[in-house]
Amino acid sequence: MKLGFALVALTGSAVSAFSTIGQTRHSTALFSEVAEKPKVQQMTRFDRIKSKYKGPQLEISPEIEDEVGFTYASFDEAVAATDYSFNRNDVVKGTVVQYDKGGCIVDIGAKASAFLPLQEAALIQVQGENIESLIEIDQERNFQIISEEDENGQLMVSVRRIQYREAWEKVVAKQDTDEAFEAECVSVNRGGAIFLVEGLRAFLPGSHLTGRLPDEDLIGQVLPLKFLEVNEEDNKLVVSNRRAVVEAQMEDLSRGDVIDGIVKALKPYGAFVEVGGMSGLLHISQISMDRINDLERVLQPGQKIKCMIIDHDKVNGRIALSTKTLEPEPGDMIKDPERVYEMADETARVYLEKQEAERKKREASAKDIVLGLGDALDDLSVGMDSGVKESSDDASDNLDSLLS
């Protein structure tokens, strides 16, 4: 009896196992059918519009096709055979055909028209500006492809990226010539100000702004600038207003010029004087012919003075100043500085004439020394020649005596 129940149970298990295997195979077959089902190609936008078209269909007779020289079928074959090779980052010619929401439609000769978004319409855009003010209709120009084709075969193009690349080329050229240029301030921050240079944002450190602080009043103003750093890879532009101003003024300055300045700071070794946006050093030894024990009794920060340029470094924008050369009498800068400033031009003229006379005197003395040295060398060479001649005569006499 027990043996019978065991056989029945074993038979049921086997049937259940075979049933499970069968279900598994059936499921696998279903999944295979789904996997092997071919993908349905999506319709393009033109195909969808064409399928929904319910208007009249124009039938072209064979006589008209023969007269025209081509048929719709041959036209479709020509379109299919044409290779439209448009790749990302390619620059192509195109024409704006119409404005659209958020941009405009551009004909670049592809199967479908390209789209130019508003944010890619120009490198420099004023907030709130529309596409109509940036791009002209029916205008042919270069466009850069910035996307792959979408499901409708449409490409996205850009003008901004072409202008961005051209702007960097102009900036690099400006840096090579190292010429000063003008740019407009568009914003300020705690560290300095931002200027637009060929449409690119350039940073002006506050320490390189001449004669003022980077505040809100600076926005909209145009200043002369020069480059401090140009790095296209890091998209980094750093400019200087001080360098442009200093170098421009240094071209007009020379030794011996009398200029006005303002004392900015006092140091144990002298005073720093601002001269037209530049900082010049008035060394304590160049203030007066008399010895100065207390500099603060002679000069004060903010005081306006007149001084003479006695040396300058145009490369680094440094100048050395002197008031000692403007003293009518030694010690006047300590006793009566106003007299020094009033007579500065006349005193400078006398000083420069004296310096010129001394220079000519030194040149004349040097010339006399050179001429005297030349005469001495001539006498020495003559003496050497005569000595050599006498020696050669004696040697020939001795040789004759030996031969005889």
Short mmCIF file of C-alpha atoms in Angstrom, two decimals:
data_model
loop_
_atom_site.label_atom_id
_atom_site.label_comp_id
_atom_site.label_asym_id
_atom_site.label_seq_id
_atom_site.Cartn_x
_atom_site.Cartn_y
_atom_site.Cartn_z
CA MET A 1 0.00 0.00 0.00
CA LYS A 2 2.77 2.39 0.97
CA LEU A 3 4.64 1.42 -2.19
CA GLY A 4 1.64 2.43 -4.29
CA PHE A 5 1.37 5.85 -2.69
CA ALA A 6 5.08 6.42 -3.32
CA LEU A 7 4.77 5.57 -6.99
CA VAL A 8 1.82 7.94 -7.37
CA ALA A 9 3.72 10.79 -5.69
CA LEU A 10 6.82 10.19 -7.83
CA THR A 11 4.74 10.20 -10.99
CA GLY A 12 3.07 13.51 -9.99
CA SER A 13 6.43 15.15 -9.38
CA ALA A 14 7.73 14.08 -12.76
CA VAL A 15 4.66 15.45 -14.50
CA SER A 16 4.99 18.75 -12.60
CA ALA A 17 8.66 19.05 -13.57
CA PHE A 18 7.97 18.37 -17.23
CA SER A 19 5.12 20.92 -17.11
CA THR A 20 7.47 23.59 -15.68
CA ILE A 21 10.04 22.89 -18.39
CA GLY A 22 7.36 23.23 -21.02
CA GLN A 23 6.19 26.55 -19.64
CA THR A 24 9.79 27.81 -19.58
CA ARG A 25 10.34 26.82 -23.20
CA HIS A 26 7.10 28.48 -24.20
CA SER A 27 8.11 31.74 -22.47
CA THR A 28 11.55 31.66 -24.10
CA ALA A 29 9.93 31.22 -27.51
CA LEU A 30 7.68 34.23 -26.87
CA PHE A 31 10.65 36.40 -25.88
CA SER A 32 12.54 35.24 -28.98
CA GLU A 33 9.63 36.28 -31.16
CA VAL A 34 9.57 39.72 -29.51
CA ALA A 35 13.35 40.12 -29.84
CA GLU A 36 13.35 39.07 -33.47
CA LYS A 37 10.54 41.47 -34.37
CA PRO A 38 12.04 44.12 -36.68
CA LYS A 39 12.10 47.76 -35.52
CA VAL A 40 9.66 50.07 -37.22
CA GLN A 41 11.50 53.08 -38.69
CA GLN A 42 10.15 56.37 -37.37
CA MET A 43 8.58 58.71 -39.86
CA THR A 44 10.17 62.05 -40.49
CA ARG A 45 8.28 65.27 -39.99
CA PHE A 46 7.78 65.63 -43.76
CA ASP A 47 6.47 62.05 -44.04
CA ARG A 48 3.99 62.61 -41.21
CA ILE A 49 2.69 65.82 -42.84
CA LYS A 50 2.49 64.07 -46.20
CA SER A 51 0.49 61.15 -44.75
CA LYS A 52 -2.04 63.56 -43.22
CA TYR A 53 -2.45 65.60 -46.42
CA LYS A 54 -6.05 65.38 -47.70
CA GLY A 55 -5.87 68.00 -50.47
CA PRO A 56 -6.09 67.43 -54.20
CA GLN A 57 -3.46 65.22 -55.82
CA LEU A 58 -2.00 66.62 -59.01
CA GLU A 59 -1.48 64.00 -61.66
CA ILE A 60 1.41 64.71 -64.05
CA SER A 61 0.96 63.28 -67.49
CA PRO A 62 3.84 61.47 -69.24
CA GLU A 63 3.85 64.16 -71.96
CA ILE A 64 4.58 66.89 -69.38
CA GLU A 65 7.29 64.76 -67.76
CA ASP A 66 8.94 64.26 -71.16
CA GLU A 67 8.74 67.99 -71.81
CA VAL A 68 10.21 68.92 -68.41
CA GLY A 69 12.91 66.29 -68.58
CA PHE A 70 12.44 64.58 -65.21
CA THR A 71 9.77 62.84 -63.15
CA TYR A 72 8.90 62.74 -59.46
CA ALA A 73 10.44 59.31 -59.29
CA SER A 74 13.71 60.49 -60.80
CA PHE A 75 13.71 63.47 -58.43
CA ASP A 76 13.24 61.16 -55.42
CA GLU A 77 16.08 58.97 -56.66
CA ALA A 78 18.36 62.02 -57.07
CA VAL A 79 17.54 63.20 -53.53
CA ALA A 80 18.19 59.73 -52.11
CA ALA A 81 21.49 59.47 -54.00
CA THR A 82 22.74 62.86 -52.78
CA ASP A 83 25.24 62.61 -49.90
CA TYR A 84 24.52 65.22 -47.22
CA SER A 85 27.73 65.08 -45.16
CA PHE A 86 27.11 67.52 -42.32
CA ASN A 87 29.13 66.85 -39.18
CA ARG A 88 29.30 68.49 -35.78
CA ASN A 89 31.64 71.55 -35.70
CA ASP A 90 31.55 71.96 -39.50
CA VAL A 91 31.26 75.56 -40.73
CA VAL A 92 28.78 75.87 -43.60
CA LYS A 93 27.14 78.62 -45.63
CA GLY A 94 23.49 79.25 -44.89
CA THR A 95 20.65 81.71 -45.36
CA VAL A 96 18.11 82.75 -42.74
CA VAL A 97 14.68 82.04 -44.25
CA GLN A 98 12.32 82.87 -41.39
CA TYR A 99 12.09 83.71 -37.70
CA ASP A 100 10.74 81.09 -35.35
CA LYS A 101 9.92 80.88 -31.68
CA GLY A 102 13.18 81.12 -29.74
CA GLY A 103 15.36 81.43 -32.86
CA CYS A 104 15.23 81.27 -36.64
CA ILE A 105 15.18 78.75 -39.49
CA VAL A 106 18.33 78.51 -41.62
CA ASP A 107 18.69 76.87 -45.02
CA ILE A 108 22.12 75.19 -45.19
CA GLY A 109 21.37 72.88 -48.10
CA ALA A 110 20.55 69.84 -45.95
CA LYS A 111 17.50 67.58 -46.20
CA ALA A 112 15.83 69.67 -43.52
CA SER A 113 16.34 73.29 -42.52
CA ALA A 114 18.64 73.97 -39.56
CA PHE A 115 17.63 75.85 -36.41
CA LEU A 116 19.55 78.77 -34.87
CA PRO A 117 18.65 79.29 -31.17
CA LEU A 118 18.57 82.82 -29.78
CA GLN A 119 21.42 82.14 -27.33
CA GLU A 120 23.65 81.08 -30.24
CA ALA A 121 22.78 84.06 -32.47
CA ALA A 122 25.61 86.40 -31.35
CA LEU A 123 28.57 86.58 -29.01
CA ILE A 124 27.49 89.93 -27.54
CA GLN A 125 23.84 90.08 -26.53
CA VAL A 126 22.04 92.70 -24.50
CA GLN A 127 19.57 91.33 -21.98
CA GLY A 128 16.10 91.21 -23.48
CA GLU A 129 17.33 91.48 -27.07
CA ASN A 130 15.29 89.49 -29.63
CA ILE A 131 16.39 87.43 -32.61
CA GLU A 132 15.20 90.03 -35.13
CA SER A 133 17.77 92.57 -33.90
CA LEU A 134 20.63 90.06 -34.09
CA ILE A 135 20.04 88.20 -37.36
CA GLU A 136 18.76 89.64 -40.63
CA ILE A 137 16.30 87.70 -42.76
CA ASP A 138 17.58 86.42 -46.16
CA GLN A 139 21.13 87.06 -44.96
CA GLU A 140 23.78 84.57 -46.12
CA ARG A 141 26.58 83.92 -43.66
CA ASN A 142 28.64 81.20 -42.02
CA PHE A 143 27.11 78.91 -39.41
CA GLN A 144 28.73 76.26 -37.25
CA ILE A 145 26.92 72.95 -36.77
CA ILE A 146 26.69 72.18 -33.04
CA SER A 147 24.47 69.06 -32.95
CA GLU A 148 23.67 65.81 -34.69
CA GLU A 149 20.48 65.35 -36.70
CA ASP A 150 17.33 64.84 -34.64
CA GLU A 151 14.49 62.48 -35.56
CA ASN A 152 13.31 65.00 -38.16
CA GLY A 153 16.74 65.35 -39.75
CA GLN A 154 17.16 68.87 -38.37
CA LEU A 155 20.54 70.27 -37.27
CA MET A 156 21.28 72.99 -34.74
CA VAL A 157 23.70 75.75 -35.79
CA SER A 158 25.51 78.64 -34.10
CA VAL A 159 26.91 82.06 -34.98
CA ARG A 160 28.20 82.79 -31.47
CA ARG A 161 30.85 80.06 -31.58
CA ILE A 162 32.28 81.36 -34.84
CA GLN A 163 32.46 84.88 -33.38
CA TYR A 164 34.00 83.47 -30.19
CA ARG A 165 36.81 81.82 -32.15
CA GLU A 166 37.38 84.95 -34.24
CA ALA A 167 37.47 87.08 -31.06
CA TRP A 168 40.28 84.98 -29.59
CA GLU A 169 42.24 85.29 -32.83
CA LYS A 170 41.95 89.10 -32.62
CA VAL A 171 42.95 89.09 -28.94
CA VAL A 172 46.06 86.99 -29.63
CA ALA A 173 47.00 89.38 -32.46
CA LYS A 174 46.61 92.37 -30.11
CA GLN A 175 48.83 90.68 -27.55
CA ASP A 176 51.54 90.03 -30.16
CA THR A 177 51.67 93.72 -31.14
CA ASP A 178 51.40 94.80 -27.46
CA GLU A 179 49.44 97.89 -28.46
CA ALA A 180 47.03 99.70 -26.14
CA PHE A 181 43.31 99.38 -26.89
CA GLU A 182 40.06 100.69 -25.47
CA ALA A 183 37.29 98.62 -23.88
CA GLU A 184 34.06 99.25 -21.99
CA CYS A 185 33.44 98.25 -18.38
CA VAL A 186 30.35 96.04 -18.00
CA SER A 187 30.49 95.13 -14.30
CA VAL A 188 32.51 95.51 -11.10
CA ASN A 189 33.26 93.24 -8.15
CA ARG A 190 35.31 93.31 -4.96
CA GLY A 191 38.54 92.37 -6.74
CA GLY A 192 38.29 94.65 -9.77
CA ALA A 193 36.18 95.15 -12.89
CA ILE A 194 35.06 93.25 -16.00
CA PHE A 195 35.63 94.71 -19.47
CA LEU A 196 34.46 93.49 -22.87
CA VAL A 197 37.40 92.96 -25.22
CA GLU A 198 36.29 91.86 -28.72
CA GLY A 199 33.20 90.39 -27.06
CA LEU A 200 35.22 88.41 -24.48
CA ARG A 201 35.11 89.12 -20.75
CA ALA A 202 38.44 90.38 -19.41
CA PHE A 203 39.30 90.93 -15.74
CA LEU A 204 40.94 94.16 -14.59
CA PRO A 205 42.44 93.81 -11.06
CA GLY A 206 41.75 96.77 -8.79
CA SER A 207 45.50 97.31 -8.33
CA HIS A 208 45.85 97.95 -12.07
CA LEU A 209 43.18 100.66 -12.21
CA THR A 210 44.76 104.13 -12.33
CA GLY A 211 43.60 106.96 -10.10
CA ARG A 212 40.32 105.47 -8.82
CA LEU A 213 38.58 102.52 -7.22
CA PRO A 214 36.45 99.93 -9.09
CA ASP A 215 33.00 101.19 -8.08
CA GLU A 216 29.58 101.30 -9.78
CA ASP A 217 30.41 104.62 -11.47
CA LEU A 218 33.00 102.78 -13.57
CA ILE A 219 30.32 100.74 -15.42
CA GLY A 220 29.82 102.02 -18.96
CA GLN A 221 33.10 103.92 -19.08
CA VAL A 222 35.72 103.23 -21.76
CA LEU A 223 39.35 103.01 -20.60
CA PRO A 224 42.69 102.36 -22.33
CA LEU A 225 44.00 98.88 -21.52
CA LYS A 226 46.88 96.52 -22.16
CA PHE A 227 47.04 92.76 -21.69
CA LEU A 228 48.65 91.17 -18.66
CA GLU A 229 47.67 87.56 -19.43
CA VAL A 230 46.06 85.82 -22.42
CA ASN A 231 45.24 82.12 -22.02
CA GLU A 232 42.76 80.72 -24.52
CA GLU A 233 42.88 77.18 -23.10
CA ASP A 234 41.75 78.37 -19.66
CA ASN A 235 39.51 81.08 -21.15
CA LYS A 236 41.42 83.66 -19.10
CA LEU A 237 41.98 87.31 -19.98
CA VAL A 238 43.64 89.76 -17.56
CA VAL A 239 44.15 93.43 -18.51
CA SER A 240 45.75 96.52 -16.98
CA ASN A 241 44.73 100.16 -17.18
CA ARG A 242 47.79 101.33 -15.24
CA ARG A 243 50.19 99.74 -17.72
CA ALA A 244 48.49 101.43 -20.69
CA VAL A 245 48.46 104.84 -18.98
CA VAL A 246 52.02 104.61 -17.69
CA GLU A 247 53.52 103.53 -21.00
CA ALA A 248 51.62 106.26 -22.88
CA GLN A 249 52.90 108.92 -20.49
CA MET A 250 56.42 107.51 -20.44
CA GLU A 251 56.64 108.09 -24.19
CA ASP A 252 56.09 111.82 -23.60
CA LEU A 253 58.49 112.11 -20.64
CA SER A 254 62.24 112.54 -20.76
CA ARG A 255 65.08 113.36 -18.40
CA GLY A 256 65.10 116.99 -17.33
CA ASP A 257 61.34 117.55 -17.61
CA VAL A 258 59.72 119.54 -14.79
CA ILE A 259 56.38 117.98 -13.80
CA ASP A 260 53.70 118.39 -11.15
CA GLY A 261 53.06 115.65 -8.63
CA ILE A 262 51.26 114.76 -5.41
CA VAL A 263 53.03 113.20 -2.44
CA LYS A 264 51.36 109.86 -1.73
CA ALA A 265 53.49 108.24 0.95
CA LEU A 266 56.56 108.93 3.08
CA LYS A 267 59.24 106.34 3.77
CA PRO A 268 62.52 106.51 5.71
CA TYR A 269 64.39 106.62 2.39
CA GLY A 270 62.21 109.22 0.65
CA ALA A 271 58.74 109.96 -0.72
CA PHE A 272 56.51 108.37 -3.36
CA VAL A 273 55.02 110.96 -5.69
CA GLU A 274 52.12 110.30 -8.06
CA VAL A 275 52.76 111.81 -11.47
CA GLY A 276 49.87 111.42 -13.92
CA GLY A 277 48.88 108.01 -12.60
CA MET A 278 52.48 106.86 -12.21
CA SER A 279 54.37 106.48 -8.96
CA GLY A 280 57.81 108.09 -8.87
CA LEU A 281 60.46 107.93 -6.14
CA LEU A 282 61.82 111.18 -4.67
CA HIS A 283 64.83 109.87 -2.74
CA ILE A 284 65.73 111.71 0.45
CA SER A 285 69.14 112.57 -1.01
CA GLN A 286 67.41 114.28 -3.97
CA ILE A 287 65.11 116.56 -1.95
CA SER A 288 67.60 119.27 -0.91
CA MET A 289 71.27 120.14 -1.05
CA ASP A 290 71.17 120.44 2.76
CA ARG A 291 70.84 117.41 5.01
CA ILE A 292 67.27 116.46 6.02
CA ASN A 293 66.85 115.07 9.51
CA ASP A 294 63.04 114.98 9.62
CA LEU A 295 61.32 114.27 6.29
CA GLU A 296 57.84 115.04 7.68
CA ARG A 297 58.87 118.66 8.29
CA VAL A 298 59.58 119.07 4.55
CA LEU A 299 56.86 116.98 2.84
CA GLN A 300 53.40 115.75 3.78
CA PRO A 301 51.09 113.18 2.08
CA GLY A 302 48.67 114.96 -0.27
CA GLN A 303 51.02 117.91 -0.79
CA LYS A 304 51.38 119.21 -4.37
CA ILE A 305 54.98 119.71 -5.48
CA LYS A 306 57.07 120.32 -8.57
CA CYS A 307 59.98 118.05 -9.36
CA MET A 308 62.40 117.13 -12.14
CA ILE A 309 62.73 113.73 -13.81
CA ILE A 310 66.35 112.64 -13.45
CA ASP A 311 65.93 109.04 -14.61
CA HIS A 312 63.21 106.70 -15.92
CA ASP A 313 62.65 103.04 -16.75
CA LYS A 314 60.08 102.88 -19.56
CA VAL A 315 59.91 99.10 -19.52
CA ASN A 316 58.84 98.85 -15.87
CA GLY A 317 57.17 102.29 -15.67
CA ARG A 318 59.45 103.70 -12.96
CA ILE A 319 60.78 107.24 -12.65
CA ALA A 320 63.30 108.88 -10.35
CA LEU A 321 62.55 112.46 -9.25
CA SER A 322 64.48 115.36 -7.75
CA THR A 323 63.68 118.73 -6.16
CA LYS A 324 67.30 119.38 -5.27
CA THR A 325 68.03 120.31 -8.89
CA LEU A 326 65.29 122.98 -8.71
CA GLU A 327 66.70 124.83 -5.67
CA PRO A 328 67.81 128.40 -6.53
CA GLU A 329 70.00 128.27 -3.42
CA PRO A 330 71.10 125.19 -1.44
CA GLY A 331 68.58 124.40 1.31
CA ASP A 332 65.62 126.29 -0.23
CA MET A 333 63.43 123.15 -0.13
CA ILE A 334 63.74 123.26 3.66
CA LYS A 335 63.67 127.03 4.15
CA ASP A 336 61.27 128.23 1.40
CA PRO A 337 59.77 125.45 -0.79
CA GLU A 338 57.28 127.85 -2.44
CA ARG A 339 60.19 129.79 -3.90
CA VAL A 340 61.51 126.57 -5.35
CA TYR A 341 58.22 125.79 -7.07
CA GLU A 342 57.77 129.33 -8.40
CA MET A 343 61.25 129.39 -9.95
CA ALA A 344 61.26 125.74 -10.96
CA ASP A 345 61.22 126.25 -14.73
CA GLU A 346 63.95 128.90 -14.70
CA THR A 347 66.12 126.94 -12.26
CA ALA A 348 65.68 123.81 -14.36
CA ARG A 349 66.76 125.68 -17.51
CA VAL A 350 69.92 126.93 -15.80
CA TYR A 351 70.64 123.50 -14.37
CA LEU A 352 70.23 121.78 -17.74
CA GLU A 353 72.45 124.36 -19.49
CA LYS A 354 75.10 123.79 -16.87
CA GLN A 355 74.79 120.02 -17.30
CA GLU A 356 75.08 120.39 -21.08
CA ALA A 357 78.19 122.59 -20.76
CA GLU A 358 79.78 120.07 -18.40
CA ARG A 359 78.92 117.25 -20.79
CA LYS A 360 80.57 119.04 -23.71
CA LYS A 361 83.59 119.80 -21.54
CA ARG A 362 83.90 116.11 -20.60
CA GLU A 363 83.60 115.10 -24.25
CA ALA A 364 86.30 117.57 -25.24
CA SER A 365 88.60 116.32 -22.49
CA ALA A 366 88.00 112.74 -23.54
CA LYS A 367 88.72 113.67 -27.15
CA ASP A 368 92.01 115.35 -26.15
CA ILE A 369 93.01 112.25 -24.21
CA VAL A 370 92.27 110.01 -27.17
CA LEU A 371 94.21 112.26 -29.57
CA GLY A 372 97.14 112.49 -27.18
CA LEU A 373 97.16 108.74 -26.80
CA GLY A 374 97.14 108.40 -30.60
CA ASP A 375 100.17 110.72 -30.94
CA ALA A 376 102.03 108.78 -28.29
CA LEU A 377 101.32 105.53 -30.07
CA ASP A 378 102.56 107.03 -33.36
CA ASP A 379 105.84 108.14 -31.71
CA LEU A 380 106.25 104.73 -30.16
CA SER A 381 105.70 102.96 -33.49
CA VAL A 382 108.23 105.25 -35.22
CA GLY A 383 110.82 104.50 -32.56
CA MET A 384 110.17 100.81 -32.86
CA ASP A 385 110.54 100.94 -36.65
CA SER A 386 113.89 102.75 -36.47
CA GLY A 387 115.18 100.35 -33.86
CA VAL A 388 114.20 97.37 -35.97
CA LYS A 389 115.93 98.92 -39.01
CA GLU A 390 119.21 99.50 -37.09
CA SER A 391 119.10 95.98 -35.74
CA SER A 392 118.60 94.54 -39.20
CA ASP A 393 121.53 96.61 -40.56
CA ASP A 394 123.86 95.35 -37.79
CA ALA A 395 122.75 91.78 -38.43
CA SER A 396 123.51 92.09 -42.18
CA ASP A 397 127.00 93.55 -41.45
CA ASN A 398 127.80 90.67 -39.13
CA LEU A 399 126.65 88.19 -41.76
CA ASP A 400 128.87 89.82 -44.43
CA SER A 401 131.90 89.66 -42.13
CA LEU A 402 131.31 85.99 -41.51
CA LEU A 403 131.00 85.17 -45.18
CA SER A 404 134.17 87.05 -46.05
#
